[in-house]
């Protein structure tokens, strides 16, 4: 099939580096003689016929910008068959032969739906959360972590001055990747993540021991998967240490604690070098895959190399990782493929456990 025109969209939560990816898709396609249209606001643009022509000049001066200049939206209409058919009709009216969809797992479900209805579609993982199991890194993850580190370093300054603890909640949805890495990078005393067991009592005991040894500043990084944990932990640390300080008549043992929810602040900011390069490589690869006649794939990074896997495969890996596989989901795969998936998941979990143990060992 000869591709004449493709469409690119950004969907779901925005992530730094999405613009660099749109630029790469555009320039790679244009270089191969293929026109590009940007669907405005994710799948919404396809339904409402809202597009922008993406020429090489239209994507200039965008590589360094965060957010997404072709906008993102959570388009519920696209989840319905009627909405999807409307989108397909609009795509056909523009003679669009293929789609590159940049986003997270929801975006990929839409990409599969389009692929199955005859519109070749390739997904690119654009999300700060790093929760696409099949890819070692997602676009925006590196920048978001650096933003957390920059801000937590500032909190540490004041913790050290006042001999305090700061409990910081960071984004990442159900994945603890941002939390664990930033806990290590900020020298936190503990991290609370969905992947590993957090021992609250042992952490507070350790903090008290460290305070007796003269440690002044304490940081604990908590995943947004546990919205109640951060504020509760602050209360607990404050009350337990206050009681101890009173009992021993030593006010230095009191560890005054504060809570900080970083939320969307870390979704902004100029994309890091790593995210710009990843976005560029993935964008070019997605165009190459489409033009080679492939569909229903997600571009991933594995051990530093850009490669692809089926979107279905990627979704099974996500579910296997989270333990949410449903009956029949593995039916399409051979025992060897299932064993390969299980090995991959086990290795990823083991890396998490080892890194978590390392954090706890060094937090001393
Ligand atoms: P993310 O891509 O970051 O996971 P969402 O889950 O919000 O974010 O999905 C982004 C968009 O992808 C949705 O607003 C919708 O337009 C589309 N989408 C999500 N799930 C499906 C689905 N099951 N079928 C078709 N489209 C979907």
mmCIF file of C-alpha atoms and ligand atoms in Angstrom:
data_model
loop_
_atom_site.group_PDB
_atom_site.id
_atom_site.type_symbol
_atom_site.label_atom_id
_atom_site.label_comp_id
_atom_site.label_asym_id
_atom_site.label_seq_id
_atom_site.Cartn_x
_atom_site.Cartn_y
_atom_site.Cartn_z
ATOM 1 C CA UNK A 1 0.000 0.000 0.000
ATOM 2 C CA UNK A 2 1.255 3.485 -0.869
ATOM 3 C CA UNK A 3 0.855 5.877 2.046
ATOM 4 C CA UNK A 4 -0.105 9.413 1.077
ATOM 5 C CA UNK A 5 -1.243 10.898 4.318
ATOM 6 C CA UNK A 6 -1.107 9.914 7.977
ATOM 7 C CA UNK A 7 -2.552 11.368 11.149
ATOM 8 C CA UNK A 8 -0.798 11.867 14.478
ATOM 9 C CA UNK A 9 -2.499 12.475 17.815
ATOM 10 C CA UNK A 10 -1.641 12.891 21.483
ATOM 11 C CA UNK A 11 -4.155 11.466 23.924
ATOM 12 C CA UNK A 12 -4.686 10.820 27.626
ATOM 13 C CA UNK A 13 -2.469 12.617 30.150
ATOM 14 C CA UNK A 14 0.051 14.950 28.525
ATOM 15 C CA UNK A 15 3.760 14.337 28.977
ATOM 16 C CA UNK A 16 6.914 16.356 28.304
ATOM 17 C CA UNK A 17 8.363 15.161 24.994
ATOM 18 C CA UNK A 18 5.052 14.666 23.211
ATOM 19 C CA UNK A 19 5.809 17.701 21.039
ATOM 20 C CA UNK A 20 9.244 16.334 20.167
ATOM 21 C CA UNK A 21 7.519 13.130 19.129
ATOM 22 C CA UNK A 22 4.929 14.904 16.957
ATOM 23 C CA UNK A 23 7.792 16.783 15.328
ATOM 24 C CA UNK A 24 9.696 13.541 14.647
ATOM 25 C CA UNK A 25 6.619 11.818 13.190
ATOM 26 C CA UNK A 26 5.968 14.841 10.978
ATOM 27 C CA UNK A 27 9.489 15.310 9.714
ATOM 28 C CA UNK A 28 10.082 11.566 9.156
ATOM 29 C CA UNK A 29 6.830 11.209 7.224
ATOM 30 C CA UNK A 30 7.414 14.357 5.184
ATOM 31 C CA UNK A 31 10.929 13.152 4.361
ATOM 32 C CA UNK A 32 9.365 9.965 2.992
ATOM 33 C CA UNK A 33 6.861 11.909 0.867
ATOM 34 C CA UNK A 34 3.919 11.392 3.209
ATOM 35 C CA UNK A 35 1.722 14.268 4.399
ATOM 36 C CA UNK A 36 0.794 14.584 8.072
ATOM 37 C CA UNK A 37 -2.314 15.898 9.782
ATOM 38 C CA UNK A 38 -2.564 16.389 13.533
ATOM 39 C CA UNK A 39 -5.867 15.389 15.132
ATOM 40 C CA UNK A 40 -6.624 18.122 17.675
ATOM 41 C CA UNK A 41 -7.341 16.877 21.211
ATOM 42 C CA UNK A 42 -6.572 13.196 20.708
ATOM 43 C CA UNK A 43 -9.356 11.067 19.202
ATOM 44 C CA UNK A 44 -11.752 13.993 19.586
ATOM 45 C CA UNK A 45 -10.297 15.750 16.547
ATOM 46 C CA UNK A 46 -11.059 12.719 14.399
ATOM 47 C CA UNK A 47 -14.696 12.664 15.414
ATOM 48 C CA UNK A 48 -15.270 16.411 15.099
ATOM 49 C CA UNK A 49 -13.094 16.884 12.017
ATOM 50 C CA UNK A 50 -10.637 19.162 13.784
ATOM 51 C CA UNK A 51 -7.187 18.793 12.276
ATOM 52 C CA UNK A 52 -4.082 20.852 11.686
ATOM 53 C CA UNK A 53 -1.746 20.403 8.727
ATOM 54 C CA UNK A 54 1.638 19.400 10.038
ATOM 55 C CA UNK A 55 4.266 20.653 7.648
ATOM 56 C CA UNK A 56 7.933 20.750 8.574
ATOM 57 C CA UNK A 57 7.536 24.438 9.444
ATOM 58 C CA UNK A 58 4.432 23.817 11.550
ATOM 59 C CA UNK A 59 6.501 21.674 13.930
ATOM 60 C CA UNK A 60 9.445 24.037 14.175
ATOM 61 C CA UNK A 61 10.287 25.596 17.550
ATOM 62 C CA UNK A 62 8.309 22.876 19.346
ATOM 63 C CA UNK A 63 10.960 20.358 20.387
ATOM 64 C CA UNK A 64 11.752 22.159 23.636
ATOM 65 C CA UNK A 65 8.146 22.764 24.686
ATOM 66 C CA UNK A 66 6.199 20.736 27.190
ATOM 67 C CA UNK A 67 2.508 19.867 26.993
ATOM 68 C CA UNK A 68 1.191 19.094 23.539
ATOM 69 C CA UNK A 69 0.564 21.754 20.923
ATOM 70 C CA UNK A 70 -1.956 19.489 19.151
ATOM 71 C CA UNK A 71 -3.724 19.191 22.506
ATOM 72 C CA UNK A 72 -4.943 16.167 24.398
ATOM 73 C CA UNK A 73 -8.395 15.155 25.523
ATOM 74 C CA UNK A 74 -10.117 12.248 27.150
ATOM 75 C CA UNK A 75 -12.640 11.536 24.416
ATOM 76 C CA UNK A 76 -15.287 9.177 25.762
ATOM 77 C CA UNK A 77 -17.279 9.292 22.512
ATOM 78 C CA UNK A 78 -14.467 7.421 20.790
ATOM 79 C CA UNK A 79 -14.962 4.439 23.107
ATOM 80 C CA UNK A 80 -18.400 3.858 21.558
ATOM 81 C CA UNK A 81 -18.792 2.114 18.191
ATOM 82 C CA UNK A 82 -20.768 5.049 16.773
ATOM 83 C CA UNK A 83 -18.022 7.521 17.693
ATOM 84 C CA UNK A 84 -15.370 5.276 16.275
ATOM 85 C CA UNK A 85 -17.233 4.866 12.988
ATOM 86 C CA UNK A 86 -17.640 8.630 12.779
ATOM 87 C CA UNK A 87 -13.872 9.012 13.271
ATOM 88 C CA UNK A 88 -13.147 6.427 10.577
ATOM 89 C CA UNK A 89 -15.462 8.188 8.119
ATOM 90 C CA UNK A 90 -13.704 11.500 8.803
ATOM 91 C CA UNK A 91 -10.275 9.880 8.369
ATOM 92 C CA UNK A 92 -11.388 8.414 5.037
ATOM 93 C CA UNK A 93 -12.792 11.753 3.883
ATOM 94 C CA UNK A 94 -9.289 13.194 4.349
ATOM 95 C CA UNK A 95 -7.708 10.175 2.632
ATOM 96 C CA UNK A 96 -5.732 9.388 5.753
ATOM 97 C CA UNK A 97 -4.093 5.964 5.408
ATOM 98 C CA UNK A 98 -2.682 5.447 8.884
ATOM 99 C CA UNK A 99 -2.485 6.819 12.414
ATOM 100 C CA UNK A 100 0.246 7.311 15.021
ATOM 101 C CA UNK A 101 -1.269 7.538 18.513
ATOM 102 C CA UNK A 102 0.909 8.912 21.317
ATOM 103 C CA UNK A 103 -0.388 8.229 24.831
ATOM 104 C CA UNK A 104 -0.914 5.571 27.467
ATOM 105 C CA UNK A 105 -2.789 2.296 27.699
ATOM 106 C CA UNK A 106 -6.207 3.859 27.064
ATOM 107 C CA UNK A 107 -4.856 5.485 23.920
ATOM 108 C CA UNK A 108 -3.529 2.104 22.792
ATOM 109 C CA UNK A 109 -6.953 0.499 23.210
ATOM 110 C CA UNK A 110 -8.231 3.118 20.784
ATOM 111 C CA UNK A 111 -5.303 2.324 18.459
ATOM 112 C CA UNK A 112 -6.231 -1.360 18.443
ATOM 113 C CA UNK A 113 -9.858 -0.500 17.744
ATOM 114 C CA UNK A 114 -8.788 1.552 14.709
ATOM 115 C CA UNK A 115 -6.397 -1.172 13.510
ATOM 116 C CA UNK A 116 -9.129 -3.790 13.749
ATOM 117 C CA UNK A 117 -11.429 -1.589 11.683
ATOM 118 C CA UNK A 118 -8.951 -1.272 8.837
ATOM 119 C CA UNK A 119 -7.016 1.890 9.782
ATOM 120 C CA UNK A 120 -3.376 0.887 10.361
ATOM 121 C CA UNK A 121 -2.361 2.402 13.694
ATOM 122 C CA UNK A 122 0.874 2.424 15.686
ATOM 123 C CA UNK A 123 1.048 3.439 19.366
ATOM 124 C CA UNK A 124 3.867 5.331 21.078
ATOM 125 C CA UNK A 125 4.102 5.337 24.896
ATOM 126 C CA UNK A 126 3.792 8.965 25.972
ATOM 127 C CA UNK A 127 3.122 9.152 29.700
ATOM 128 C CA UNK A 128 5.125 10.327 32.695
ATOM 129 C CA UNK A 129 4.007 7.261 34.672
ATOM 130 C CA UNK A 130 6.259 4.690 32.941
ATOM 131 C CA UNK A 131 3.394 2.236 33.299
ATOM 132 C CA UNK A 132 3.676 0.603 29.893
ATOM 133 C CA UNK A 133 5.290 -2.606 31.093
ATOM 134 C CA UNK A 134 6.613 -3.600 27.665
ATOM 135 C CA UNK A 135 8.802 -0.481 27.464
ATOM 136 C CA UNK A 136 11.697 0.259 29.798
ATOM 137 C CA UNK A 137 10.967 3.971 29.405
ATOM 138 C CA UNK A 138 8.035 6.094 28.322
ATOM 139 C CA UNK A 139 8.199 9.622 26.923
ATOM 140 C CA UNK A 140 8.002 12.147 29.778
ATOM 141 C CA UNK A 141 9.122 9.825 32.561
ATOM 142 C CA UNK A 142 12.675 11.170 32.745
ATOM 143 C CA UNK A 143 11.586 14.829 32.753
ATOM 144 C CA UNK A 144 8.924 14.238 35.398
ATOM 145 C CA UNK A 145 11.451 12.518 37.664
ATOM 146 C CA UNK A 146 13.910 15.392 37.268
ATOM 147 C CA UNK A 147 11.134 17.862 38.141
ATOM 148 C CA UNK A 148 10.363 15.894 41.300
ATOM 149 C CA UNK A 149 14.035 15.813 42.232
ATOM 150 C CA UNK A 150 14.451 19.567 41.679
ATOM 151 C CA UNK A 151 11.499 20.362 43.938
ATOM 152 C CA UNK A 152 12.245 17.763 46.602
ATOM 153 C CA UNK A 153 15.800 19.138 46.820
ATOM 154 C CA UNK A 154 14.216 22.483 47.698
ATOM 155 C CA UNK A 155 12.091 20.862 50.381
ATOM 156 C CA UNK A 156 15.202 19.190 51.742
ATOM 157 C CA UNK A 157 16.886 22.572 52.160
ATOM 158 C CA UNK A 158 14.199 23.723 54.526
ATOM 159 C CA UNK A 159 13.912 20.301 56.217
ATOM 160 C CA UNK A 160 17.598 20.488 57.040
ATOM 161 C CA UNK A 161 17.297 24.056 58.378
ATOM 162 C CA UNK A 162 14.352 23.196 60.612
ATOM 163 C CA UNK A 163 15.164 19.536 61.383
ATOM 164 C CA UNK A 164 11.910 18.365 59.833
ATOM 165 C CA UNK A 165 10.419 15.580 57.762
ATOM 166 C CA UNK A 166 8.637 16.123 54.467
ATOM 167 C CA UNK A 167 6.345 13.458 53.097
ATOM 168 C CA UNK A 168 5.952 14.051 49.368
ATOM 169 C CA UNK A 169 3.299 12.449 47.183
ATOM 170 C CA UNK A 170 4.213 12.128 43.514
ATOM 171 C CA UNK A 171 2.349 11.061 40.407
ATOM 172 C CA UNK A 172 2.672 7.726 38.613
ATOM 173 C CA UNK A 173 -0.855 6.300 38.799
ATOM 174 C CA UNK A 174 -0.560 2.621 39.770
ATOM 175 C CA UNK A 175 3.171 2.437 39.029
ATOM 176 C CA UNK A 176 5.874 3.167 41.591
ATOM 177 C CA UNK A 177 8.612 3.961 39.056
ATOM 178 C CA UNK A 178 8.689 7.729 39.606
ATOM 179 C CA UNK A 179 8.393 7.310 43.375
ATOM 180 C CA UNK A 180 11.167 4.760 43.778
ATOM 181 C CA UNK A 181 13.658 6.455 41.474
ATOM 182 C CA UNK A 182 13.114 9.907 42.924
ATOM 183 C CA UNK A 183 13.336 8.510 46.462
ATOM 184 C CA UNK A 184 16.785 7.181 45.604
ATOM 185 C CA UNK A 185 17.840 10.361 43.821
ATOM 186 C CA UNK A 186 16.763 12.644 46.680
ATOM 187 C CA UNK A 187 18.254 10.490 49.419
ATOM 188 C CA UNK A 188 14.840 9.782 50.916
ATOM 189 C CA UNK A 189 14.547 7.663 54.034
ATOM 190 C CA UNK A 190 11.703 5.602 52.552
ATOM 191 C CA UNK A 191 9.365 5.160 49.593
ATOM 192 C CA UNK A 192 5.782 3.939 49.538
ATOM 193 C CA UNK A 193 5.031 2.151 46.253
ATOM 194 C CA UNK A 194 2.456 -0.392 45.064
ATOM 195 C CA UNK A 195 5.155 -2.917 44.082
ATOM 196 C CA UNK A 196 6.753 -3.457 47.527
ATOM 197 C CA UNK A 197 5.641 -3.765 51.142
ATOM 198 C CA UNK A 198 6.118 -0.600 53.219
ATOM 199 C CA UNK A 199 6.916 -1.124 56.890
ATOM 200 C CA UNK A 200 5.628 2.003 58.615
ATOM 201 C CA UNK A 201 6.671 1.014 62.109
ATOM 202 C CA UNK A 202 10.209 0.091 61.085
ATOM 203 C CA UNK A 203 10.550 3.348 59.141
ATOM 204 C CA UNK A 204 9.511 5.486 62.106
ATOM 205 C CA UNK A 205 11.804 3.512 64.417
ATOM 206 C CA UNK A 206 14.652 4.052 61.983
ATOM 207 C CA UNK A 207 13.918 7.772 61.800
ATOM 208 C CA UNK A 208 14.041 8.026 65.581
ATOM 209 C CA UNK A 209 17.365 6.156 65.680
ATOM 210 C CA UNK A 210 18.759 8.439 62.970
ATOM 211 C CA UNK A 211 17.491 11.515 64.809
ATOM 212 C CA UNK A 212 19.302 10.328 67.953
ATOM 213 C CA UNK A 213 22.443 10.051 65.786
ATOM 214 C CA UNK A 214 21.952 13.658 64.685
ATOM 215 C CA UNK A 215 20.159 13.398 61.354
ATOM 216 C CA UNK A 216 18.111 16.527 60.736
ATOM 217 C CA UNK A 217 16.244 16.232 57.439
ATOM 218 C CA UNK A 218 13.961 13.361 56.452
ATOM 219 C CA UNK A 219 12.163 12.772 53.177
ATOM 220 C CA UNK A 220 9.600 10.112 52.380
ATOM 221 C CA UNK A 221 8.257 9.777 48.839
ATOM 222 C CA UNK A 222 4.781 8.292 48.439
ATOM 223 C CA UNK A 223 3.098 7.104 45.265
ATOM 224 C CA UNK A 224 -0.211 8.748 44.337
ATOM 225 C CA UNK A 225 -1.650 5.231 44.344
ATOM 226 C CA UNK A 226 -2.017 5.788 48.118
ATOM 227 C CA UNK A 227 -3.651 9.205 48.547
ATOM 228 C CA UNK A 228 -4.437 8.632 52.234
ATOM 229 C CA UNK A 229 -1.007 7.368 53.223
ATOM 230 C CA UNK A 230 0.968 10.632 53.011
ATOM 231 C CA UNK A 231 -1.220 12.790 55.284
ATOM 232 C CA UNK A 232 -1.664 9.881 57.740
ATOM 233 C CA UNK A 233 2.069 9.261 57.846
ATOM 234 C CA UNK A 234 2.733 12.913 58.632
ATOM 235 C CA UNK A 235 0.327 12.754 61.588
ATOM 236 C CA UNK A 236 1.807 9.498 62.834
ATOM 237 C CA UNK A 237 5.458 10.612 62.665
ATOM 238 C CA UNK A 238 4.610 13.908 64.338
ATOM 239 C CA UNK A 239 2.567 12.337 67.145
ATOM 240 C CA UNK A 240 4.852 9.365 67.858
ATOM 241 C CA UNK A 241 7.996 11.493 68.014
ATOM 242 C CA UNK A 242 6.280 14.234 70.016
ATOM 243 C CA UNK A 243 5.182 11.709 72.597
ATOM 244 C CA UNK A 244 8.694 10.272 72.747
ATOM 245 C CA UNK A 245 10.230 13.735 73.060
ATOM 246 C CA UNK A 246 7.916 14.510 75.993
ATOM 247 C CA UNK A 247 8.563 11.148 77.642
ATOM 248 C CA UNK A 248 12.337 11.557 77.465
ATOM 249 C CA UNK A 249 12.302 15.310 78.064
ATOM 250 C CA UNK A 250 14.315 15.755 74.868
ATOM 251 C CA UNK A 251 12.582 18.037 72.378
ATOM 252 C CA UNK A 252 15.155 17.198 69.695
ATOM 253 C CA UNK A 253 13.444 13.851 69.233
ATOM 254 C CA UNK A 254 10.315 15.531 67.928
ATOM 255 C CA UNK A 255 10.288 15.238 64.134
ATOM 256 C CA UNK A 256 7.864 17.859 62.912
ATOM 257 C CA UNK A 257 6.433 16.627 59.599
ATOM 258 C CA UNK A 258 4.798 18.293 56.619
ATOM 259 C CA UNK A 259 2.909 16.906 53.641
ATOM 260 C CA UNK A 260 3.373 18.025 50.043
ATOM 261 C CA UNK A 261 1.382 16.764 47.052
ATOM 262 C CA UNK A 262 3.265 17.595 43.879
ATOM 263 C CA UNK A 263 0.549 16.512 41.455
ATOM 264 C CA UNK A 264 0.461 18.093 38.001
ATOM 265 C CA UNK A 265 3.377 20.447 38.572
ATOM 266 C CA UNK A 266 5.696 17.643 37.437
ATOM 267 C CA UNK A 267 3.788 17.079 34.191
ATOM 268 C CA UNK A 268 5.066 20.403 32.848
ATOM 269 C CA UNK A 269 8.540 21.735 32.192
ATOM 270 C CA UNK A 270 10.791 21.547 29.180
ATOM 271 C CA UNK A 271 11.505 17.916 28.194
ATOM 272 C CA UNK A 272 14.890 16.517 29.194
ATOM 273 C CA UNK A 273 17.501 15.467 26.664
ATOM 274 C CA UNK A 274 16.634 11.799 27.282
ATOM 275 C CA UNK A 275 12.929 12.387 26.621
ATOM 276 C CA UNK A 276 13.582 14.408 23.461
ATOM 277 C CA UNK A 277 15.840 11.695 22.072
ATOM 278 C CA UNK A 278 13.463 8.886 23.042
ATOM 279 C CA UNK A 279 10.511 10.785 21.558
ATOM 280 C CA UNK A 280 12.422 11.366 18.335
ATOM 281 C CA UNK A 281 13.538 7.748 17.931
ATOM 282 C CA UNK A 282 10.075 6.408 18.717
ATOM 283 C CA UNK A 283 8.385 8.867 16.368
ATOM 284 C CA UNK A 284 10.603 7.922 13.439
ATOM 285 C CA UNK A 285 10.179 4.217 14.182
ATOM 286 C CA UNK A 286 6.381 4.540 14.245
ATOM 287 C CA UNK A 287 6.403 6.118 10.773
ATOM 288 C CA UNK A 288 8.719 3.394 9.468
ATOM 289 C CA UNK A 289 6.415 0.706 10.868
ATOM 290 C CA UNK A 290 3.323 2.234 9.268
ATOM 291 C CA UNK A 291 5.047 2.621 5.908
ATOM 292 C CA UNK A 292 6.282 -0.976 6.100
ATOM 293 C CA UNK A 293 2.641 -2.036 6.252
ATOM 294 C CA UNK A 294 2.474 -2.846 9.958
ATOM 295 C CA UNK A 295 -0.366 -2.084 12.331
ATOM 296 C CA UNK A 296 -1.591 -2.569 15.908
ATOM 297 C CA UNK A 297 1.946 -2.291 17.297
ATOM 298 C CA UNK A 298 3.430 -0.241 20.085
ATOM 299 C CA UNK A 299 6.948 1.173 19.807
ATOM 300 C CA UNK A 300 8.972 0.316 22.911
ATOM 301 C CA UNK A 301 12.468 0.732 24.301
ATOM 302 C CA UNK A 302 14.225 -2.369 25.605
ATOM 303 C CA UNK A 303 17.720 -2.197 27.013
ATOM 304 C CA UNK A 304 18.444 0.981 25.086
ATOM 305 C CA UNK A 305 17.106 -0.294 21.754
ATOM 306 C CA UNK A 306 13.946 0.824 19.997
ATOM 307 C CA UNK A 307 11.757 -2.079 18.950
ATOM 308 C CA UNK A 308 8.053 -2.964 18.730
ATOM 309 C CA UNK A 309 5.547 -5.429 20.098
ATOM 310 C CA UNK A 310 1.867 -6.070 19.485
ATOM 311 C CA UNK A 311 -0.472 -3.773 21.414
ATOM 312 C CA UNK A 312 -2.266 -6.922 22.611
ATOM 313 C CA UNK A 313 1.042 -8.311 23.875
ATOM 314 C CA UNK A 314 1.787 -5.036 25.658
ATOM 315 C CA UNK A 315 -1.634 -5.043 27.321
ATOM 316 C CA UNK A 316 -1.265 -8.638 28.485
ATOM 317 C CA UNK A 317 2.126 -7.737 29.988
ATOM 318 C CA UNK A 318 0.536 -4.784 31.835
ATOM 319 C CA UNK A 319 -2.164 -7.030 33.262
ATOM 320 C CA UNK A 320 0.252 -9.813 34.128
ATOM 321 C CA UNK A 321 2.413 -7.277 35.943
ATOM 322 C CA UNK A 322 -0.526 -5.897 37.927
ATOM 323 C CA UNK A 323 -2.082 -9.334 38.457
ATOM 324 C CA UNK A 324 -5.298 -8.325 36.664
ATOM 325 C CA UNK A 325 -5.361 -10.891 33.841
ATOM 326 C CA UNK A 326 -8.847 -11.999 32.910
ATOM 327 C CA UNK A 327 -9.858 -15.459 31.806
ATOM 328 C CA UNK A 328 -9.064 -16.227 28.193
ATOM 329 C CA UNK A 329 -6.583 -13.362 27.773
ATOM 330 C CA UNK A 330 -3.692 -15.763 27.259
ATOM 331 C CA UNK A 331 -5.558 -18.017 24.828
ATOM 332 C CA UNK A 332 -3.989 -16.379 21.785
ATOM 333 C CA UNK A 333 -0.464 -17.153 22.978
ATOM 334 C CA UNK A 334 1.654 -20.314 22.888
ATOM 335 C CA UNK A 335 3.065 -21.793 26.138
ATOM 336 C CA UNK A 336 6.532 -20.545 25.022
ATOM 337 C CA UNK A 337 5.211 -16.993 24.564
ATOM 338 C CA UNK A 338 3.488 -17.088 27.943
ATOM 339 C CA UNK A 339 6.696 -18.333 29.569
ATOM 340 C CA UNK A 340 8.601 -15.486 27.874
ATOM 341 C CA UNK A 341 6.091 -12.952 29.227
ATOM 342 C CA UNK A 342 6.266 -14.434 32.732
ATOM 343 C CA UNK A 343 10.066 -14.326 32.691
ATOM 344 C CA UNK A 344 10.001 -10.686 31.600
ATOM 345 C CA UNK A 345 7.564 -9.769 34.383
ATOM 346 C CA UNK A 346 9.518 -11.692 37.017
ATOM 347 C CA UNK A 347 12.746 -9.917 36.023
ATOM 348 C CA UNK A 348 11.046 -6.526 36.199
ATOM 349 C CA UNK A 349 9.599 -7.268 39.629
ATOM 350 C CA UNK A 350 12.964 -8.535 40.841
ATOM 351 C CA UNK A 351 14.607 -5.286 39.709
ATOM 352 C CA UNK A 352 11.999 -3.363 41.706
ATOM 353 C CA UNK A 353 12.575 -5.473 44.824
ATOM 354 C CA UNK A 354 16.357 -5.124 44.595
ATOM 355 C CA UNK A 355 16.147 -1.371 44.076
ATOM 356 C CA UNK A 356 13.694 -0.997 46.972
ATOM 357 C CA UNK A 357 16.010 -2.999 49.239
ATOM 358 C CA UNK A 358 18.917 -0.804 48.133
ATOM 359 C CA UNK A 359 16.988 2.355 49.034
ATOM 360 C CA UNK A 360 16.234 1.007 52.494
ATOM 361 C CA UNK A 361 19.806 -0.129 53.081
ATOM 362 C CA UNK A 362 21.296 3.213 52.142
ATOM 363 C CA UNK A 363 18.714 5.243 54.049
ATOM 364 C CA UNK A 364 20.806 5.229 57.164
HETATM 365 P P1 LIG B 1 -4.091 7.103 28.649
HETATM 366 O O1 LIG B 1 -3.928 6.920 27.185
HETATM 367 O O2 LIG B 1 -3.090 8.063 29.228
HETATM 368 O O3 LIG B 1 -4.158 5.780 29.381
HETATM 369 P P2 LIG B 1 -7.000 7.365 28.868
HETATM 370 O O4 LIG B 1 -7.220 6.055 29.535
HETATM 371 O O5 LIG B 1 -7.792 8.528 29.331
HETATM 372 O O6 LIG B 1 -5.477 7.846 28.903
HETATM 373 O O7 LIG B 1 -7.303 7.144 27.302
HETATM 374 C C1 LIG B 1 -7.135 8.198 26.400
HETATM 375 C C2 LIG B 1 -8.215 8.146 25.354
HETATM 376 O O8 LIG B 1 -8.114 6.930 24.601
HETATM 377 C C3 LIG B 1 -9.645 8.137 25.863
HETATM 378 O O9 LIG B 1 -10.093 9.412 26.180
HETATM 379 C C4 LIG B 1 -10.404 7.568 24.677
HETATM 380 O O10 LIG B 1 -10.586 8.540 23.688
HETATM 381 C C5 LIG B 1 -9.407 6.538 24.176
HETATM 382 N N1 LIG B 1 -9.731 5.214 24.746
HETATM 383 C C6 LIG B 1 -9.530 4.790 26.006
HETATM 384 N N2 LIG B 1 -10.002 3.540 26.190
HETATM 385 C C7 LIG B 1 -10.522 3.159 25.024
HETATM 386 C C8 LIG B 1 -11.194 1.979 24.535
HETATM 387 N N3 LIG B 1 -11.424 0.936 25.345
HETATM 388 N N4 LIG B 1 -11.591 1.966 23.253
HETATM 389 C C9 LIG B 1 -11.381 3.018 22.450
HETATM 390 N N5 LIG B 1 -10.770 4.155 22.831
HETATM 391 C C10 LIG B 1 -10.355 4.229 24.086
#
